């Protein structure tokens, strides 16, 4: 393989992996801290993408435009949505056993999909790429690479770093990490669990929505985008170990590499490779790479 | 020279978890007709030891022999079928089944006719008899039809022992059977142990010092994974090291 | 007398299905056939989930393999013999179950769910992306197999009525088999493994072979359901193996109630009928095309309001009328605080109670191997 092409694939793998990490980190936090299996998490990715599509023109009109402004608006809206959803629906799931959670969130997926269909229709939409992120950039004079994909990677890394700092350097982060390894203890320590859960959930939704919004210009906005990402993210969470952000990051990178290079090297088996990877890892480490708690 | 009465012998058991040595060279022998108690503070390695003896955990070094047969590599179910039974600190009975069914299921392990899909599990007379005998030994015959989950705490612990007995073991490994019991219930269990030791070799891990000194023939004291002392109760009580390290004001 | 009620309900249900073709039209009969096939599918999963406590999110793989085997092994020109097509189909599903189960059963809880999902996705991609099964378009089955004996046809499956009763017979036999299995020593052992696998190991059971056997049996029965499905419409697509299908059959099992096989049948019937209802334009008019919404809301409501599923309804009704609740005190074993005789303090932690006041074992899927 040509070294330039190899580098391109590496960058693609990085970008895809970081995108996965954004979605998976929310999922692993929610499962690790609140013990909720949320099958509808992929829907939040889809919602983020549709928000980017729907809010773009509105942001242009009222706030003077800007792609970054749209992204921030999506994140804010998604966080609010997540906060409300937790209060209205997900907080009832704590007392339920995991099977019931699986089923209720499965029902939620159906509801989200149809609501989207009712509100925005079933068409595939495009989200315009902002001018300053269009085009390609030259890498060392050897080859060119799309600017936007670098932007995605940059955002992914920045958010990842931010997440790391919040989790390891702030009091809130400390509580979140404590909660991930021992749910009963944080309640015993007198920390307001309800608010903590709501914040974590809102953050998870916001992360997934951000991923969807950022990916929208590249992948376009279409009905099935939620379920595709959901399955892969569950794979990432499971490989990485439930509740572990570090694990989610590593696993997302792994999956990014396998998927990207898999499509290039073994196109016929491309869809299967990720599952082979997961099965292989679980058979060696039945609880993921970095099990929490 | 293999001692005919020794049912379970452990030599030099060592268990490491990464850098931590949880059990450091523990040896003991369980004889029929005796209760051998293992005491120690929390973290002394008692649970790890009992898990190694029962087969749930593998030893980093050392050997375990059941009736002079080396079972160190045997998984737990195999050891159980060979006559090594254990109870757990937290009740592991089946709450939704009846008391009788709990024991019947335990007894069935000795006669697993799993291919007979057309026959009812209840039809196994062998299992039924063993269950009834176990319940009788444990003093639970009257409760046979009750759902196990409805039993008061003390009787649940008795059921735990009864389930162990249903497999007709030679060796009983009892992990804190007196946990959470009042004085009346404690007396009942101790009486049960006194009756059981005639036919079984019993290992008793316990925190209740009074009970231990009442019923045990041999006591092993563990501290930080090592054996501090081992011998008759009187010796242990008089042992300086034990007094300072563990018994303290309790003696 | 109480014990006979479930049996009578089963018999009644089967009887109703038997006389249906005589009294109802083609639409109802077609619907009933669909219900029977999904009932068999759900029954097979109930063995895993309700029997052994193994929650699989990849059960549709065996259904799909059964369907594809029937379609692929039937020659283009004519019918295959039932005597080898059916065993071949069951073997195919069973072998995949053996291979994947042997690996998947090394994991537990949520990890087990994910591995089963993974193996189902693998099978899905094989049929969807490769030339094996005609790709995403699916393939056709033109001839139903023939049960020939010595040159003569025992019965003609090409006749839809005969096929209906063949499917009914499969359902009845499968249901009977699972019922007997449940009360057999094997079934009792599975129940013990479900409630507390560690205790079963301590008693002397090698639990892995039991779980694997259950997994393979469940896979084969699902394959049988898939076989019937392929024969029904003569058309098979990869979507039969999609995770949505696995989710749907799991939903049927939960909805009906995990306690007994009949629950799975009830759940299957309920869900198929619900889908028909929500898709009916007569009832919902323009919203019929958005039936996913109604179905989703219905699922949420049903799971929220009926935690024990539909079979739990009589018990709840009885409890309300008797005044006394279901057996109190069947609480969390591990969190027992010693209390006065007959009562135990039950601590409920979020998503953590192994047993509940209604005696039903809840499913906690943590990363903890002994959950």
mmCIF file with all atom_site columns, N, CA, C and O in Angstrom, chain A residues 15 67 71 128-130 133-136 145-154 213-218:
data_model
loop_
_atom_site.group_PDB
_atom_site.id
_atom_site.type_symbol
_atom_site.label_atom_id
_atom_site.label_alt_id
_atom_site.label_comp_id
_atom_site.label_asym_id
_atom_site.label_entity_id
_atom_site.label_seq_id
_atom_site.pdbx_PDB_ins_code
_atom_site.Cartn_x
_atom_site.Cartn_y
_atom_site.Cartn_z
_atom_site.occupancy
_atom_site.B_iso_or_equiv
_atom_site.pdbx_formal_charge
_atom_site.auth_seq_id
_atom_site.auth_comp_id
_atom_site.auth_asym_id
_atom_site.auth_atom_id
_atom_site.pdbx_PDB_model_num
ATOM 1   N N  . UNK A 1 15  ? -10.537 9.738  12.541 1.00 0.00 ? 15  UNK A N  1
ATOM 2   C CA . UNK A 1 15  ? -11.733 10.572 12.542 1.00 0.00 ? 15  UNK A CA 1
ATOM 3   C C  . UNK A 1 15  ? -12.965 9.759  12.911 1.00 0.00 ? 15  UNK A C  1
ATOM 4   O O  . UNK A 1 15  ? -13.784 10.170 13.731 1.00 0.00 ? 15  UNK A O  1
ATOM 5   N N  . UNK A 1 67  ? -21.261 28.239 11.489 1.00 0.00 ? 67  UNK A N  1
ATOM 6   C CA . UNK A 1 67  ? -21.413 26.804 11.690 1.00 0.00 ? 67  UNK A CA 1
ATOM 7   C C  . UNK A 1 67  ? -21.183 26.441 13.143 1.00 0.00 ? 67  UNK A C  1
ATOM 8   O O  . UNK A 1 67  ? -21.892 25.617 13.725 1.00 0.00 ? 67  UNK A O  1
ATOM 9   N N  . UNK A 1 71  ? -23.502 24.453 15.818 1.00 0.00 ? 71  UNK A N  1
ATOM 10  C CA . UNK A 1 71  ? -23.093 23.309 16.626 1.00 0.00 ? 71  UNK A CA 1
ATOM 11  C C  . UNK A 1 71  ? -23.382 23.544 18.097 1.00 0.00 ? 71  UNK A C  1
ATOM 12  O O  . UNK A 1 71  ? -23.916 22.682 18.794 1.00 0.00 ? 71  UNK A O  1
ATOM 13  N N  . UNK A 1 128 ? -25.107 21.879 4.755  1.00 0.00 ? 128 UNK A N  1
ATOM 14  C CA . UNK A 1 128 ? -24.006 22.545 4.042  1.00 0.00 ? 128 UNK A CA 1
ATOM 15  C C  . UNK A 1 128 ? -22.755 22.654 4.905  1.00 0.00 ? 128 UNK A C  1
ATOM 16  O O  . UNK A 1 128 ? -22.826 22.954 6.086  1.00 0.00 ? 128 UNK A O  1
ATOM 17  N N  . UNK A 1 129 ? -21.652 22.391 4.260  1.00 0.00 ? 129 UNK A N  1
ATOM 18  C CA . UNK A 1 129 ? -20.381 22.529 4.957  1.00 0.00 ? 129 UNK A CA 1
ATOM 19  C C  . UNK A 1 129 ? -19.987 24.009 4.911  1.00 0.00 ? 129 UNK A C  1
ATOM 20  O O  . UNK A 1 129 ? -20.048 24.626 3.854  1.00 0.00 ? 129 UNK A O  1
ATOM 21  N N  . UNK A 1 130 ? -19.578 24.559 6.039  1.00 0.00 ? 130 UNK A N  1
ATOM 22  C CA . UNK A 1 130 ? -19.213 25.984 6.023  1.00 0.00 ? 130 UNK A CA 1
ATOM 23  C C  . UNK A 1 130 ? -18.006 26.221 5.119  1.00 0.00 ? 130 UNK A C  1
ATOM 24  O O  . UNK A 1 130 ? -17.138 25.367 4.972  1.00 0.00 ? 130 UNK A O  1
ATOM 25  N N  . UNK A 1 133 ? -14.363 25.560 6.119  1.00 0.00 ? 133 UNK A N  1
ATOM 26  C CA . UNK A 1 133 ? -13.928 24.194 6.365  1.00 0.00 ? 133 UNK A CA 1
ATOM 27  C C  . UNK A 1 133 ? -13.960 23.337 5.108  1.00 0.00 ? 133 UNK A C  1
ATOM 28  O O  . UNK A 1 133 ? -13.731 22.144 5.155  1.00 0.00 ? 133 UNK A O  1
ATOM 29  N N  . UNK A 1 134 ? -14.258 23.970 4.000  1.00 0.00 ? 134 UNK A N  1
ATOM 30  C CA . UNK A 1 134 ? -14.318 23.185 2.781  1.00 0.00 ? 134 UNK A CA 1
ATOM 31  C C  . UNK A 1 134 ? -12.931 22.989 2.193  1.00 0.00 ? 134 UNK A C  1
ATOM 32  O O  . UNK A 1 134 ? -11.965 23.607 2.631  1.00 0.00 ? 134 UNK A O  1
ATOM 33  N N  . UNK A 1 135 ? -12.894 22.142 1.213  1.00 0.00 ? 135 UNK A N  1
ATOM 34  C CA . UNK A 1 135 ? -11.646 21.983 0.490  1.00 0.00 ? 135 UNK A CA 1
ATOM 35  C C  . UNK A 1 135 ? -10.681 21.048 1.191  1.00 0.00 ? 135 UNK A C  1
ATOM 36  O O  . UNK A 1 135 ? -11.010 20.394 2.166  1.00 0.00 ? 135 UNK A O  1
ATOM 37  N N  . UNK A 1 136 ? -9.486  21.008 0.645  1.00 0.00 ? 136 UNK A N  1
ATOM 38  C CA . UNK A 1 136 ? -8.499  20.107 1.202  1.00 0.00 ? 136 UNK A CA 1
ATOM 39  C C  . UNK A 1 136 ? -7.274  20.892 1.626  1.00 0.00 ? 136 UNK A C  1
ATOM 40  O O  . UNK A 1 136 ? -7.071  22.036 1.251  1.00 0.00 ? 136 UNK A O  1
ATOM 41  N N  . UNK A 1 145 ? -5.766  16.236 2.107  1.00 0.00 ? 145 UNK A N  1
ATOM 42  C CA . UNK A 1 145 ? -6.772  15.608 2.957  1.00 0.00 ? 145 UNK A CA 1
ATOM 43  C C  . UNK A 1 145 ? -7.868  16.635 3.230  1.00 0.00 ? 145 UNK A C  1
ATOM 44  O O  . UNK A 1 145 ? -7.588  17.806 3.427  1.00 0.00 ? 145 UNK A O  1
ATOM 45  N N  . UNK A 1 146 ? -9.118  16.194 3.235  1.00 0.00 ? 146 UNK A N  1
ATOM 46  C CA . UNK A 1 146 ? -10.225 17.136 3.436  1.00 0.00 ? 146 UNK A CA 1
ATOM 47  C C  . UNK A 1 146 ? -10.101 17.877 4.764  1.00 0.00 ? 146 UNK A C  1
ATOM 48  O O  . UNK A 1 146 ? -9.870  17.257 5.807  1.00 0.00 ? 146 UNK A O  1
ATOM 49  N N  . UNK A 1 147 ? -10.292 19.182 4.705  1.00 0.00 ? 147 UNK A N  1
ATOM 50  C CA . UNK A 1 147 ? -10.190 19.994 5.908  1.00 0.00 ? 147 UNK A CA 1
ATOM 51  C C  . UNK A 1 147 ? -11.230 19.593 6.934  1.00 0.00 ? 147 UNK A C  1
ATOM 52  O O  . UNK A 1 147 ? -10.984 19.524 8.129  1.00 0.00 ? 147 UNK A O  1
ATOM 53  N N  . UNK A 1 148 ? -12.441 19.330 6.427  1.00 0.00 ? 148 UNK A N  1
ATOM 54  C CA . UNK A 1 148 ? -13.530 19.060 7.348  1.00 0.00 ? 148 UNK A CA 1
ATOM 55  C C  . UNK A 1 148 ? -13.281 17.833 8.215  1.00 0.00 ? 148 UNK A C  1
ATOM 56  O O  . UNK A 1 148 ? -13.601 17.803 9.386  1.00 0.00 ? 148 UNK A O  1
ATOM 57  N N  . UNK A 1 149 ? -12.689 16.828 7.592  1.00 0.00 ? 149 UNK A N  1
ATOM 58  C CA . UNK A 1 149 ? -12.423 15.626 8.376  1.00 0.00 ? 149 UNK A CA 1
ATOM 59  C C  . UNK A 1 149 ? -11.411 15.898 9.464  1.00 0.00 ? 149 UNK A C  1
ATOM 60  O O  . UNK A 1 149 ? -11.482 15.370 10.574 1.00 0.00 ? 149 UNK A O  1
ATOM 61  N N  . UNK A 1 150 ? -10.457 16.774 9.167  1.00 0.00 ? 150 UNK A N  1
ATOM 62  C CA . UNK A 1 150 ? -9.500  17.164 10.201 1.00 0.00 ? 150 UNK A CA 1
ATOM 63  C C  . UNK A 1 150 ? -10.226 17.915 11.313 1.00 0.00 ? 150 UNK A C  1
ATOM 64  O O  . UNK A 1 150 ? -9.916  17.774 12.494 1.00 0.00 ? 150 UNK A O  1
ATOM 65  N N  . UNK A 1 151 ? -11.198 18.719 10.896 1.00 0.00 ? 151 UNK A N  1
ATOM 66  C CA . UNK A 1 151 ? -11.990 19.466 11.861 1.00 0.00 ? 151 UNK A CA 1
ATOM 67  C C  . UNK A 1 151 ? -12.718 18.507 12.805 1.00 0.00 ? 151 UNK A C  1
ATOM 68  O O  . UNK A 1 151 ? -12.727 18.699 14.023 1.00 0.00 ? 151 UNK A O  1
ATOM 69  N N  . UNK A 1 152 ? -13.327 17.464 12.216 1.00 0.00 ? 152 UNK A N  1
ATOM 70  C CA . UNK A 1 152 ? -14.014 16.471 13.049 1.00 0.00 ? 152 UNK A CA 1
ATOM 71  C C  . UNK A 1 152 ? -13.048 15.875 14.067 1.00 0.00 ? 152 UNK A C  1
ATOM 72  O O  . UNK A 1 152 ? -13.349 15.759 15.262 1.00 0.00 ? 152 UNK A O  1
ATOM 73  N N  . UNK A 1 153 ? -11.903 15.478 13.582 1.00 0.00 ? 153 UNK A N  1
ATOM 74  C CA . UNK A 1 153 ? -10.923 14.884 14.486 1.00 0.00 ? 153 UNK A CA 1
ATOM 75  C C  . UNK A 1 153 ? -10.519 15.865 15.567 1.00 0.00 ? 153 UNK A C  1
ATOM 76  O O  . UNK A 1 153 ? -10.390 15.498 16.743 1.00 0.00 ? 153 UNK A O  1
ATOM 77  N N  . UNK A 1 154 ? -10.333 17.125 15.155 1.00 0.00 ? 154 UNK A N  1
ATOM 78  C CA . UNK A 1 154 ? -9.919  18.132 16.132 1.00 0.00 ? 154 UNK A CA 1
ATOM 79  C C  . UNK A 1 154 ? -10.976 18.300 17.212 1.00 0.00 ? 154 UNK A C  1
ATOM 80  O O  . UNK A 1 154 ? -10.657 18.340 18.407 1.00 0.00 ? 154 UNK A O  1
ATOM 81  N N  . UNK A 1 213 ? -24.301 16.030 14.788 1.00 0.00 ? 213 UNK A N  1
ATOM 82  C CA . UNK A 1 213 ? -24.288 17.327 14.115 1.00 0.00 ? 213 UNK A CA 1
ATOM 83  C C  . UNK A 1 213 ? -23.006 17.512 13.315 1.00 0.00 ? 213 UNK A C  1
ATOM 84  O O  . UNK A 1 213 ? -23.015 18.001 12.193 1.00 0.00 ? 213 UNK A O  1
ATOM 85  N N  . UNK A 1 214 ? -21.900 17.109 13.909 1.00 0.00 ? 214 UNK A N  1
ATOM 86  C CA . UNK A 1 214 ? -20.610 17.268 13.215 1.00 0.00 ? 214 UNK A CA 1
ATOM 87  C C  . UNK A 1 214 ? -20.527 16.353 12.015 1.00 0.00 ? 214 UNK A C  1
ATOM 88  O O  . UNK A 1 214 ? -19.970 16.722 10.983 1.00 0.00 ? 214 UNK A O  1
ATOM 89  N N  . UNK A 1 215 ? -21.063 15.158 12.168 1.00 0.00 ? 215 UNK A N  1
ATOM 90  C CA . UNK A 1 215 ? -20.954 14.198 11.075 1.00 0.00 ? 215 UNK A CA 1
ATOM 91  C C  . UNK A 1 215 ? -21.879 14.552 9.919  1.00 0.00 ? 215 UNK A C  1
ATOM 92  O O  . UNK A 1 215 ? -21.666 14.118 8.792  1.00 0.00 ? 215 UNK A O  1
ATOM 93  N N  . UNK A 1 216 ? -22.912 15.346 10.224 1.00 0.00 ? 216 UNK A N  1
ATOM 94  C CA . UNK A 1 216 ? -23.958 15.594 9.226  1.00 0.00 ? 216 UNK A CA 1
ATOM 95  C C  . UNK A 1 216 ? -23.456 16.080 7.863  1.00 0.00 ? 216 UNK A C  1
ATOM 96  O O  . UNK A 1 216 ? -23.888 15.554 6.840  1.00 0.00 ? 216 UNK A O  1
ATOM 97  N N  . UNK A 1 217 ? -22.570 17.065 7.822  1.00 0.00 ? 217 UNK A N  1
ATOM 98  C CA . UNK A 1 217 ? -22.132 17.513 6.499  1.00 0.00 ? 217 UNK A CA 1
ATOM 99  C C  . UNK A 1 217 ? -21.456 16.418 5.684  1.00 0.00 ? 217 UNK A C  1
ATOM 100 O O  . UNK A 1 217 ? -21.486 16.443 4.462  1.00 0.00 ? 217 UNK A O  1
ATOM 101 N N  . UNK A 1 218 ? -20.859 15.473 6.363  1.00 0.00 ? 218 UNK A N  1
ATOM 102 C CA . UNK A 1 218 ? -20.138 14.409 5.657  1.00 0.00 ? 218 UNK A CA 1
ATOM 103 C C  . UNK A 1 218 ? -21.046 13.230 5.341  1.00 0.00 ? 218 UNK A C  1
ATOM 104 O O  . UNK A 1 218 ? -21.034 12.690 4.240  1.00 0.00 ? 218 UNK A O  1
#
